[in-house]
Short mmCIF file of C-alpha atoms in Angstrom, two decimals:
data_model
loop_
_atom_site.label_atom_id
_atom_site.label_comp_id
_atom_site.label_asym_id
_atom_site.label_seq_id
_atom_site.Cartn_x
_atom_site.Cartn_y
_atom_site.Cartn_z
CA UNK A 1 96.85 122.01 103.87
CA UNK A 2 100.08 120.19 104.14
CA UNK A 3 100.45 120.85 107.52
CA UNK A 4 97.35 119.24 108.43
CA UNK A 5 98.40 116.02 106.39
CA UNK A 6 101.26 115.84 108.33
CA UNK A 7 99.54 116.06 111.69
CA UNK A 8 97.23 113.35 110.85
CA UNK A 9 99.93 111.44 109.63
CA UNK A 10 101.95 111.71 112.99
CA UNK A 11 98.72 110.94 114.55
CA UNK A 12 98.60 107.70 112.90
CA UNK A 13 102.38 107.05 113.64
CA UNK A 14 101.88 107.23 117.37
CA UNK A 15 98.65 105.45 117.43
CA UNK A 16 100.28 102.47 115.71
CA UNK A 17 103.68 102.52 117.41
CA UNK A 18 101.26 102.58 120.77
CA UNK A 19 99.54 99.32 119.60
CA UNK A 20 100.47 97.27 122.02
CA UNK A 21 99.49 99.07 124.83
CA UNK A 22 96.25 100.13 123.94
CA UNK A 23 95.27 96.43 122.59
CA UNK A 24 96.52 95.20 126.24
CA UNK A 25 94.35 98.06 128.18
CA UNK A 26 92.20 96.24 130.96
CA UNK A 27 95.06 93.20 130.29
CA UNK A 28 96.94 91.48 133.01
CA UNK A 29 100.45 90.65 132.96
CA UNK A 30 99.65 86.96 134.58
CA UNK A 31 101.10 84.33 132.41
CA UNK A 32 98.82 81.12 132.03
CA UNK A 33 100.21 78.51 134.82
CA UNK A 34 100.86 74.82 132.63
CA UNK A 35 98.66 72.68 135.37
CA UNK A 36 100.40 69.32 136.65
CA UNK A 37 98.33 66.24 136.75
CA UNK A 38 97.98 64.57 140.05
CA UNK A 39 100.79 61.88 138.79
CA UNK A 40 103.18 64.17 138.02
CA UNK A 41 103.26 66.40 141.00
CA UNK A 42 103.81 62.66 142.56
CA UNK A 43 106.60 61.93 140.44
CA UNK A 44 108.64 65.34 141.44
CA UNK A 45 111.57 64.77 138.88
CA UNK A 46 111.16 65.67 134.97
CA UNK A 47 113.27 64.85 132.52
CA UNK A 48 115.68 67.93 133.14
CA UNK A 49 115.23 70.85 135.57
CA UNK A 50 112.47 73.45 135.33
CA UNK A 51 113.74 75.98 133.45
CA UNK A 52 115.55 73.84 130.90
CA UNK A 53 112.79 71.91 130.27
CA UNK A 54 110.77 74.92 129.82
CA UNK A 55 113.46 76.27 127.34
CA UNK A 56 114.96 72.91 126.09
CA UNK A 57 111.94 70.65 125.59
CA UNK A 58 111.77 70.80 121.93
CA UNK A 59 115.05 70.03 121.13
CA UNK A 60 115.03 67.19 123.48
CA UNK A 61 111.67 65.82 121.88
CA UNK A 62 113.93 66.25 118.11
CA UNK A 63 116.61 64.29 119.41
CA UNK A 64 114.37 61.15 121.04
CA UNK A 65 112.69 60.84 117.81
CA UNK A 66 116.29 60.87 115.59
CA UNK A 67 117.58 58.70 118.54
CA UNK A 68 114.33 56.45 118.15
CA UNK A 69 114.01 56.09 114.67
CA UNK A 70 117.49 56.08 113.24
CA UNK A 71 119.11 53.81 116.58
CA UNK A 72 115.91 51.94 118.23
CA UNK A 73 117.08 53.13 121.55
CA UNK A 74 114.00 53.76 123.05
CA UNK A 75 115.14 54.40 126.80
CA UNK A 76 116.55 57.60 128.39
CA UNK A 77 118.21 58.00 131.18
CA UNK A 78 118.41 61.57 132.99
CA UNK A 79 120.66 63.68 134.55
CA UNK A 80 118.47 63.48 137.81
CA UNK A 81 118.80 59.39 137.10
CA UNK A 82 115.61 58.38 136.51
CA UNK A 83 114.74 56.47 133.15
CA UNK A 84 111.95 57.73 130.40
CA UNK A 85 110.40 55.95 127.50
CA UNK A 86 111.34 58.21 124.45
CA UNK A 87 108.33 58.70 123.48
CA UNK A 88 105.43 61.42 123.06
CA UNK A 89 102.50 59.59 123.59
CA UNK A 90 103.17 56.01 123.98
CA UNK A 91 103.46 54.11 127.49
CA UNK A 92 103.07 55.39 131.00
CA UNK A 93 106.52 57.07 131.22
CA UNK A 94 106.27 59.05 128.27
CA UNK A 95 105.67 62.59 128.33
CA UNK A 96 101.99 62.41 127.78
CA UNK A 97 101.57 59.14 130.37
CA UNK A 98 102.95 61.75 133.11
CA UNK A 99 101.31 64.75 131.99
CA UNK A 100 97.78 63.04 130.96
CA UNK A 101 95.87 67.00 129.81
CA UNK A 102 97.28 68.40 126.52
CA UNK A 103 94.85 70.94 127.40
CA UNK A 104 95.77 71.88 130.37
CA UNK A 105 99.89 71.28 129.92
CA UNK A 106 101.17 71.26 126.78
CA UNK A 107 98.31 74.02 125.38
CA UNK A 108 98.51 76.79 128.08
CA UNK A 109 101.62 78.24 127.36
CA UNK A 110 102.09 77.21 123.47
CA UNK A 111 98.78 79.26 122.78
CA UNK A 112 100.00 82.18 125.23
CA UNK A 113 102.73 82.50 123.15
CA UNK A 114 101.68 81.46 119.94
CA UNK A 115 103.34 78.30 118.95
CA UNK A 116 101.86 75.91 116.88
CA UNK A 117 103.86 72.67 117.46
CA UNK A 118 103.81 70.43 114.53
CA UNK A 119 104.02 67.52 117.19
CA UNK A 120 100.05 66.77 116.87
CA UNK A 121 99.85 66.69 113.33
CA UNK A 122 101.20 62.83 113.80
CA UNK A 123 100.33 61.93 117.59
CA UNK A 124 97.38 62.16 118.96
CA UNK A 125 96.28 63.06 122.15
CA UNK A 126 95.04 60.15 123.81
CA UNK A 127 92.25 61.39 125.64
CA UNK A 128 90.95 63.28 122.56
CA UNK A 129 90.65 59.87 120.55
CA UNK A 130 88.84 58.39 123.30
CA UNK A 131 85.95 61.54 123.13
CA UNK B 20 141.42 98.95 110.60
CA UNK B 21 139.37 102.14 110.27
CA UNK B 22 138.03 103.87 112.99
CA UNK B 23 134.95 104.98 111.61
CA UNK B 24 133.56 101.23 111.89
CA UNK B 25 135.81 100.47 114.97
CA UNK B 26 133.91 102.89 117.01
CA UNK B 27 130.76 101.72 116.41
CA UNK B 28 131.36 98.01 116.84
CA UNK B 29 133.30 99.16 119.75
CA UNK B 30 129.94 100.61 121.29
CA UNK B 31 128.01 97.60 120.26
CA UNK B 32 130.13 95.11 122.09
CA UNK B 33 129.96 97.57 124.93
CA UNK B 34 126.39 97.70 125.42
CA UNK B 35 126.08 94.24 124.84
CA UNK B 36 128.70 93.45 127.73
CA UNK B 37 126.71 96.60 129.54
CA UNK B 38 123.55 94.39 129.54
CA UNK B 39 125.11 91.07 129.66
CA UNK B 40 127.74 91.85 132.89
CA UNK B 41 124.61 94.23 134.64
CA UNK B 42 122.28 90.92 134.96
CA UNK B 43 124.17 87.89 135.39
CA UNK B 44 126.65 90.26 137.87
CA UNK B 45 125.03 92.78 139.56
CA UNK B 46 121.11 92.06 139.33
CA UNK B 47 120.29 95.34 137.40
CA UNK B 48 117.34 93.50 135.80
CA UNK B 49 114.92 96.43 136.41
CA UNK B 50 117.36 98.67 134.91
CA UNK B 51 117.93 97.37 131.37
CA UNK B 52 114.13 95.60 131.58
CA UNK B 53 111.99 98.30 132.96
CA UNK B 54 113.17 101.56 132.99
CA UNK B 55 115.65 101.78 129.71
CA UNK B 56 112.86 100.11 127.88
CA UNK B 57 110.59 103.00 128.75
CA UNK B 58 112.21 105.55 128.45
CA UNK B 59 113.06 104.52 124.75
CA UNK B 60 109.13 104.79 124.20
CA UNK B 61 109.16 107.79 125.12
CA UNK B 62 112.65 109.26 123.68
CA UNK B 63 111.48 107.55 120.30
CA UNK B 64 108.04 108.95 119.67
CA UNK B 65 108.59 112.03 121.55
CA UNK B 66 111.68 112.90 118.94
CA UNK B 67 110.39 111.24 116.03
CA UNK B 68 107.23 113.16 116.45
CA UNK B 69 109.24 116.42 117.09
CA UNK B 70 111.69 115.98 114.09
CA UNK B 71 108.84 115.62 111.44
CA UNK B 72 107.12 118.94 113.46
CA UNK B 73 110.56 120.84 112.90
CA UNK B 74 110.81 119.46 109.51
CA UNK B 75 106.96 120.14 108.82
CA UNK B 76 107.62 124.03 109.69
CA UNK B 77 110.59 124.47 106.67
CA UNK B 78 108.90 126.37 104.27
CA UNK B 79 108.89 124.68 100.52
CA UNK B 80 108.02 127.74 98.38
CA UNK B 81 108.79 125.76 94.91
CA UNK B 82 107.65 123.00 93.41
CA UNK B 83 110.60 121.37 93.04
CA UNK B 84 109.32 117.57 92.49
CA UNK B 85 112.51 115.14 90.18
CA UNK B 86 110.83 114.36 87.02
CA UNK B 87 111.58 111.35 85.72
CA UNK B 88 109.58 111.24 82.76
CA UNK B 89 107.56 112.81 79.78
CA UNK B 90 105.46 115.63 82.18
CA UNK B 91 101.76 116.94 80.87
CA UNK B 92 102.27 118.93 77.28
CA UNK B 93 99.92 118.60 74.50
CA UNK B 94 97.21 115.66 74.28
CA UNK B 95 99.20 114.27 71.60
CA UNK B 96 102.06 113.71 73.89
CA UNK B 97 102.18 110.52 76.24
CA UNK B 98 102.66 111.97 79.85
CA UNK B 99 104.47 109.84 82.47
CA UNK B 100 101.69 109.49 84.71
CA UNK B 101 103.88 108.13 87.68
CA UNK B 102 107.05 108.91 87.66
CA UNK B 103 106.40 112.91 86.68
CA UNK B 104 102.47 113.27 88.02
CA UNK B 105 100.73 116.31 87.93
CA UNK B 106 97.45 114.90 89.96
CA UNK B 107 97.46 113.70 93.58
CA UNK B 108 96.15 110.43 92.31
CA UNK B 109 99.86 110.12 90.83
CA UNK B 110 101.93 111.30 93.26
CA UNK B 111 100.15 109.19 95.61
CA UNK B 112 100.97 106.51 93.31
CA UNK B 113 104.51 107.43 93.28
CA UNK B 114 104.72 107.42 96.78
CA UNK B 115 103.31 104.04 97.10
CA UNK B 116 106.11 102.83 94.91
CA UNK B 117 108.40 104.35 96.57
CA UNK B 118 107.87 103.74 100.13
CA UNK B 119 107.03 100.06 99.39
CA UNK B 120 109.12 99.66 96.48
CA UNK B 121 112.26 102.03 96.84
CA UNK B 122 111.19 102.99 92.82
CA UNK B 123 114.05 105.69 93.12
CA UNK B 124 116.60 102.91 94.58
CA UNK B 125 115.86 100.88 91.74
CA UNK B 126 117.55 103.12 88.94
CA UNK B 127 120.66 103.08 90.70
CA UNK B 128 123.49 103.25 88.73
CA UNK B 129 127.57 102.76 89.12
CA UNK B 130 130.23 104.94 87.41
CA UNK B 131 133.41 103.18 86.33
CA UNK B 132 136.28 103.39 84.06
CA UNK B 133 136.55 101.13 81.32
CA UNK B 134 139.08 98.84 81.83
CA UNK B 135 141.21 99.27 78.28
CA UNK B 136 142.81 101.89 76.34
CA UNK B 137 139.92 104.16 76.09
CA UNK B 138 139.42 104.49 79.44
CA UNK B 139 135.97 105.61 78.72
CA UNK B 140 133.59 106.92 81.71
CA UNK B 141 130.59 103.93 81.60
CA UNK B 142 127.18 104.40 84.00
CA UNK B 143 125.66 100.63 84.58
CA UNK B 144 122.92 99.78 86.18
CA UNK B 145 123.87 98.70 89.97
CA UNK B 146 120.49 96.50 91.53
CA UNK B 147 122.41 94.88 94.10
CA UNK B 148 122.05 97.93 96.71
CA UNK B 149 118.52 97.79 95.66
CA UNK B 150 117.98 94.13 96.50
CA UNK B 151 119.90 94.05 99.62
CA UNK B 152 117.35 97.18 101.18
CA UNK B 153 114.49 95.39 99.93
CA UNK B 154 115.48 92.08 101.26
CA UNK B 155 116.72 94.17 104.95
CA UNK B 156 113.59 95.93 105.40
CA UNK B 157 110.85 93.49 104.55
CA UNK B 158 113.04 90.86 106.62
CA UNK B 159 112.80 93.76 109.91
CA UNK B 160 109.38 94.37 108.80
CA UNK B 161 108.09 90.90 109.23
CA UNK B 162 110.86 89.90 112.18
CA UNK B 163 108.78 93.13 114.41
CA UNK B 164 105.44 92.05 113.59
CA UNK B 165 106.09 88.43 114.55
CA UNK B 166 107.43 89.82 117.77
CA UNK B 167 103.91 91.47 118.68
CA UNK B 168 102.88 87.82 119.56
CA UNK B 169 105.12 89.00 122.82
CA UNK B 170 103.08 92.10 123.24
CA UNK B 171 99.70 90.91 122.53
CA UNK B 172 97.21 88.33 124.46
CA UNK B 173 94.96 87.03 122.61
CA UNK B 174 97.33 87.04 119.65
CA UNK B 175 95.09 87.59 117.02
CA UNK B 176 95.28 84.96 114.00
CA UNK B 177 96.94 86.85 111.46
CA UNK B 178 99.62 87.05 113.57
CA UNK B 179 99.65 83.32 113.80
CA UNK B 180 99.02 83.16 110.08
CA UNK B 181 102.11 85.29 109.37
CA UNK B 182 104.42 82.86 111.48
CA UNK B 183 102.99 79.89 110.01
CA UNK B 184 104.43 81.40 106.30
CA UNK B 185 107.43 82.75 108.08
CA UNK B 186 108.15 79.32 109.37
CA UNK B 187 107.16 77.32 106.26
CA UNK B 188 110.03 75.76 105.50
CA UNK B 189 109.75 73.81 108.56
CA UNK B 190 113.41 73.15 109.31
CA UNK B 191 114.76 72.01 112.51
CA UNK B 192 112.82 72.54 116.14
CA UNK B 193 112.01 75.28 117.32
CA UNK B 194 111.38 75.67 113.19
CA UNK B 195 113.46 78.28 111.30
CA UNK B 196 112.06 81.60 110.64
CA UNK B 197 113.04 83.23 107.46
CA UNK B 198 112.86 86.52 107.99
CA UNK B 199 115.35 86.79 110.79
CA UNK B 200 117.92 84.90 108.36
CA UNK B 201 116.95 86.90 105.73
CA UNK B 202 117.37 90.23 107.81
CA UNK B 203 121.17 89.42 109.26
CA UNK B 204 122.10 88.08 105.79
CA UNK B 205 120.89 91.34 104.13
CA UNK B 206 122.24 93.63 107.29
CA UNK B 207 125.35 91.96 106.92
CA UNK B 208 125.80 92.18 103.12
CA UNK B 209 124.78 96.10 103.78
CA UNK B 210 127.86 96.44 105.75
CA UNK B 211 130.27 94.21 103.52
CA UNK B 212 128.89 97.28 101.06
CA UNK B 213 130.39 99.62 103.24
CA UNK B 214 133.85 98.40 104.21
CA UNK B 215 135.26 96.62 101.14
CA UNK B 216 133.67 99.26 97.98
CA UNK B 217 135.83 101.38 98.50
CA UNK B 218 133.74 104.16 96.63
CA UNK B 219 131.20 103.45 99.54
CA UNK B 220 133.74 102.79 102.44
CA UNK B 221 134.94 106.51 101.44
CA UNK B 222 132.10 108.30 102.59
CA UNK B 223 130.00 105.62 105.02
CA UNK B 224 130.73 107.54 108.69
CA UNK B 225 130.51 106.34 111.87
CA UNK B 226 126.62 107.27 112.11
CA UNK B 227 126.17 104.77 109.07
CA UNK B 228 127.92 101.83 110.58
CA UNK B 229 126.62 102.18 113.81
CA UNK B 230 122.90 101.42 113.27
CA UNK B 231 124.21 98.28 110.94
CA UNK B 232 126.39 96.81 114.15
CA UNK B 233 123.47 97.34 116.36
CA UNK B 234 121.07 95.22 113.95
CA UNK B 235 123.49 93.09 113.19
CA UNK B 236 123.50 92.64 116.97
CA UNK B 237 119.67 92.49 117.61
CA UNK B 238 119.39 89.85 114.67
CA UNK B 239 122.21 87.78 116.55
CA UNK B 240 120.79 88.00 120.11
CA UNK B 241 117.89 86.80 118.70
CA UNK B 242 118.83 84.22 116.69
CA UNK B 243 120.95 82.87 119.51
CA UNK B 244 117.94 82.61 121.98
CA UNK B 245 115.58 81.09 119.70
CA UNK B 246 117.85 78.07 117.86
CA UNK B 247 121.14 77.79 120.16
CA UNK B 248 120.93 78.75 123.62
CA UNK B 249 116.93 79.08 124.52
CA UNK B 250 115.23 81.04 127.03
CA UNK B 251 111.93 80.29 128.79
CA UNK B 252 109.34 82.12 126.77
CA UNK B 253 106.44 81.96 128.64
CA UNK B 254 108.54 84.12 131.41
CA UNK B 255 110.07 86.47 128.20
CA UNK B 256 106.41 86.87 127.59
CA UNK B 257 105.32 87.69 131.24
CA UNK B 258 108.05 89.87 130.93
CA UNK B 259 106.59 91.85 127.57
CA UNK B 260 102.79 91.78 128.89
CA UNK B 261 103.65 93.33 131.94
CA UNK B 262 105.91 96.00 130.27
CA UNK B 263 102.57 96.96 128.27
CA UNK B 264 99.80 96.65 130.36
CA UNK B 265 102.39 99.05 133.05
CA UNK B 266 102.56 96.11 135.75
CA UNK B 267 106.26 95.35 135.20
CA UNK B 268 107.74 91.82 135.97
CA UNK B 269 110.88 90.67 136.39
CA UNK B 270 109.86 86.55 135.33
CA UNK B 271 113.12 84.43 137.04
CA UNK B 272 115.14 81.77 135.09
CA UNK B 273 115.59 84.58 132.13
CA UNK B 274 119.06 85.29 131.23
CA UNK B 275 121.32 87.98 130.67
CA UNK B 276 121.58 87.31 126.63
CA UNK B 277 117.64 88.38 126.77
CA UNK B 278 118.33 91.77 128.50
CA UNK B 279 121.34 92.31 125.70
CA UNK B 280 118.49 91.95 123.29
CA UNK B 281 116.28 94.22 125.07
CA UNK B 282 118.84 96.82 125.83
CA UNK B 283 120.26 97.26 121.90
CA UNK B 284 116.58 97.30 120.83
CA UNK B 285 116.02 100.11 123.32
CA UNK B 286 119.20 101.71 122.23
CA UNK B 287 117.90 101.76 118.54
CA UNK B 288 114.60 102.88 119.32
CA UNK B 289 116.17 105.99 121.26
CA UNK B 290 118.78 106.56 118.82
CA UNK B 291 116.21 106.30 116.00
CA UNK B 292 114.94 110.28 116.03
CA UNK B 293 118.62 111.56 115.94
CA UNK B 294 120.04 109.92 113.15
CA UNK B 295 119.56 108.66 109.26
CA UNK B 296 117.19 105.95 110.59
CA UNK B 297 114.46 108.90 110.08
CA UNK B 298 114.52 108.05 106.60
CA UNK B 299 111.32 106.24 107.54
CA UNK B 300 109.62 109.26 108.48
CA UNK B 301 111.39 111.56 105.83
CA UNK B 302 110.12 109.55 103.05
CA UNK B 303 106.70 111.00 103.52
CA UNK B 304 108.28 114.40 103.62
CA UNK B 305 110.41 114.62 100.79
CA UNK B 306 109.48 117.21 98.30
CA UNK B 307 111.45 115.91 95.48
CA UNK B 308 108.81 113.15 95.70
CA UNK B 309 105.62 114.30 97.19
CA UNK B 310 104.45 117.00 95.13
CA UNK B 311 102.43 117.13 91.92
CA UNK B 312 104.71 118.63 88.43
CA UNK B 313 101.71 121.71 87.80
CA UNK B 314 103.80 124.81 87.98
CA UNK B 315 102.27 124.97 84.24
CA UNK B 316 98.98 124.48 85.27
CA UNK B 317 98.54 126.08 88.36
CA UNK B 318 99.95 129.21 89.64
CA UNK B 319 102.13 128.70 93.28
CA UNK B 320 102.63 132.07 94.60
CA UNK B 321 105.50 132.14 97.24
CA UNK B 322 104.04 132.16 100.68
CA UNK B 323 106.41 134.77 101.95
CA UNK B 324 105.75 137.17 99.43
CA UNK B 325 105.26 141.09 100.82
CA UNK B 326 103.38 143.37 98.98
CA UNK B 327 105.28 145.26 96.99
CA UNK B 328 104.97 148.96 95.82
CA UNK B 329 104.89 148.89 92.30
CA UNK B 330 105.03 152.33 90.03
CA UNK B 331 102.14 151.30 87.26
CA UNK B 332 102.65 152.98 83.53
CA UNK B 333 99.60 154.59 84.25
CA UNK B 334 100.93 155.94 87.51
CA UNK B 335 104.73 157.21 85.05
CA UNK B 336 102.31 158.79 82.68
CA UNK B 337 100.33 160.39 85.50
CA UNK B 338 103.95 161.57 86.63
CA UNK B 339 105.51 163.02 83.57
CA UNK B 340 102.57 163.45 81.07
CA UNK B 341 103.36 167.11 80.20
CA UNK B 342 107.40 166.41 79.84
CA UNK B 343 105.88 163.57 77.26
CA UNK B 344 103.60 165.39 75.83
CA UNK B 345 106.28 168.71 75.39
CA UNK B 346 108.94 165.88 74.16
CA UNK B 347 106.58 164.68 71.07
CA UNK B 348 106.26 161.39 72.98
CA UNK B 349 103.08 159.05 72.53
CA UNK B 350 100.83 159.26 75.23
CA UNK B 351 98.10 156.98 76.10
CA UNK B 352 95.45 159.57 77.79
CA UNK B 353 95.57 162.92 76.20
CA UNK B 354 94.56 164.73 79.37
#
């Protein structure tokens, strides 16, 4: 008797432990490409390179809003030496006036990996007020 | 300095370095992201399932369950239902406690000297060790389920669910998580057991400071690339997906801190079969726990019992019946 418990039991061990790749049969490994709006493949230059922004972003977005609210600086200048509004959503060179599609930017990857920025319980997307 | 926790923190910062010095140096990414990850798959459930087969063939002739309270007498009597069961029902109980509880943990107790002339031998009840593996393994329990949002696309919404009350204390951006402060606090107050009680420090060997350092080093890692020094990860995910669904990338821009990370959580996963970490599958398959108190009730023959020739009375009167019989002894058939 016991013996068969503990079969079943290992059974259930490995199928769990195997989750992952038994959820992700038929899968791809492709990770969702974050689509550039027309104006910002024109404009080339972000606020920081690729891969920081990428990793950085958030903490850069944290800082404009302390720098914004606490100092009324609302202009930032860039490594790369362009200038930004420090803003979200507000003016054409804020993030959202470059890249226009929530949907298609900011969305892609933050649902592929499961973040829920708390960013849109405050701003809006523009084009969804509009709708 | 003591070289039973010198060692292992030795080997941690070695395979950290390992990791670390192989990427940003010599480009080993496939090594320490492809093929070590694999292969602890397969070294993990390969031994664990083989160490609970070899344990599984030990033979437990007795009953031999601890009792820790009133067992099944007279109707009259209370029984203990839980803690000394003599049903499945209770022992299934029991085990529910104790894998999700740590019941047994709980009752911990410390001996010590009185402090003053009597110098009297005192037992107190000790719950710190108790709260500090509770806190440790529901903090690694939750910090490994949010990290199936790497392994998993869709992620399903209880996953999401889980992370919003994991991150509720919305502190800071990217938003604290308690669990993983909550699992290095706990790991490290585990090993601040081991090196300054000295009762503890006395027998803790290198095997139990080893597994500490390493999660102690995982938590780190991790902690360090979510809040301090940031990786891209939509490529850490690429990364995961491809591992699972067998299409292996390599996703560029992701640093050598990541494969550290990766290559101590492949380390613990192949380490894992071999050593005290099989407590998690051992829980399941210890007796002193898992087996109803109802050697009164129920007769347990040993299963390696031969048959043995027995000489019946009948059989000794047979024998000697006449000898009796001649002696004046009482005989039970006449003839």
């Amino acid at each position: 008797m016991s013996k068969n418990v503990i079969v079943a039991g290992l059974t259930v061990f490995v199928i769990v432990a195997l989750f992952p790749f038994w959820f992700n049969i038929g899968n791809t490994n492709a990770a969702p490409e974050a689509e550039l709006s027309a104006k910002a493949k024109a404009a080339k230059k972000c606020v920081l390179d690729k891969y920081d922004m990428r990793a950085n972003h958030m903490s850069l977005l944290d800082d404009w809003r302390d720098t914004v609210v606490r100092d009324s600086k609302r202009v930032y200048k860039a490594a790369n030496g362009k200038t930004f509004g420090m803003s979200l959503s507000t003016g054409e060179d804020s993030c959202m006036g470059c890249h226009v599609d929530k949907e298609k930017f900011c969305d892609k990857c933050h649902n592929y990996v499961s973040v829920a920025p708390s960013c849109w319980e405050c701003h809006t997307d523009p084009k969804e007020v509009t709708q | 300095m003591n070289q039973k926790y010198m060692l292992p923190l030795a080997g941690v910062f070695l395979l950290f370095l390992l990791a670390y010095a192989g990427v940003e140096g010599v480009g080993l990414q496939w090594l320490f992201g492809i093929v070590i990850p694999y292969l602890a798959v397969i070294a993990f459930i390969y031994g664990f399932v083989n160490r609970v087969m070899c344990w599984a063939g030990s033979a437990v002739p007795f009953r031999i369950p601890t009792t820790c309270g009133q067992q099944k007498s007279f109707p009259w009597i209370k029984q203990n239902r839980i803690d000394n069961p003599d049903t499945a029902i209770g022992v299934f109980i029991r085990m529910l406690f104790e894998i999700f509880l740590f019941r047994s943990l709980f009752r911990n107790t410390k001996a010590a000297f009185n402090r003053d002339e009597n110098n009297k031998l005192t037992y107190s009840w000790e719950i710190f060790l108790w709260l500090g593996a509770l806190a440790f393994h529901y903090g690694f329990l939750v910090v490994t389920l949010r990290h199936l949002r790497f392994f998993l696309e869709p992620v399903p919404a209880s996953l999401a669910f889980l992370e919003y009350l994991d991150g509720i204390v919305q502190i800071g951006l990217p938003g604290v998580f308690v669990s993983g402060i909550v699992l290095l606090a706990a790991a490290l107050f585990l090993l601040a057991r081991r090196i300054f009680d000295a009762k503890v420090s006395y027998i803790s060997l290198a095997a139990d400071y080893f597994p500490l350092f390493l999660i102690i080093g995982i938590a780190a890692t991790g902690i360090a690339m979510r809040y301090f020094t940031k990786v891209d990860i939509t490529g850490v995910k690429e990364f995961t997906m491809g591992l699972v669904t067998f299409h292996p990338v390599i996703p560029p821009g992701v640093g050598g801190l990541f494969y550290a990370h990766v290559l101590m959580v492949s380390v613990l996963f192949a380490y894992f079969p071999m050593s005290k970490l099989m407590h998690a599958g051992g829980i399941f398959l210890s007796p002193t726990r898992n087996m109803a108190n109802n050697t009164r009730a129920k007769r347990h023959i040993n299963p390696w019992n031969y048959a043995v020739d027995v000489h019946t009375y009948e059989q000794y009167e047979d024998h000697f019946r006449e000898k009796m019989i001649e002696a004046g002894l009482p005989v039970d058939k006449e003839e």
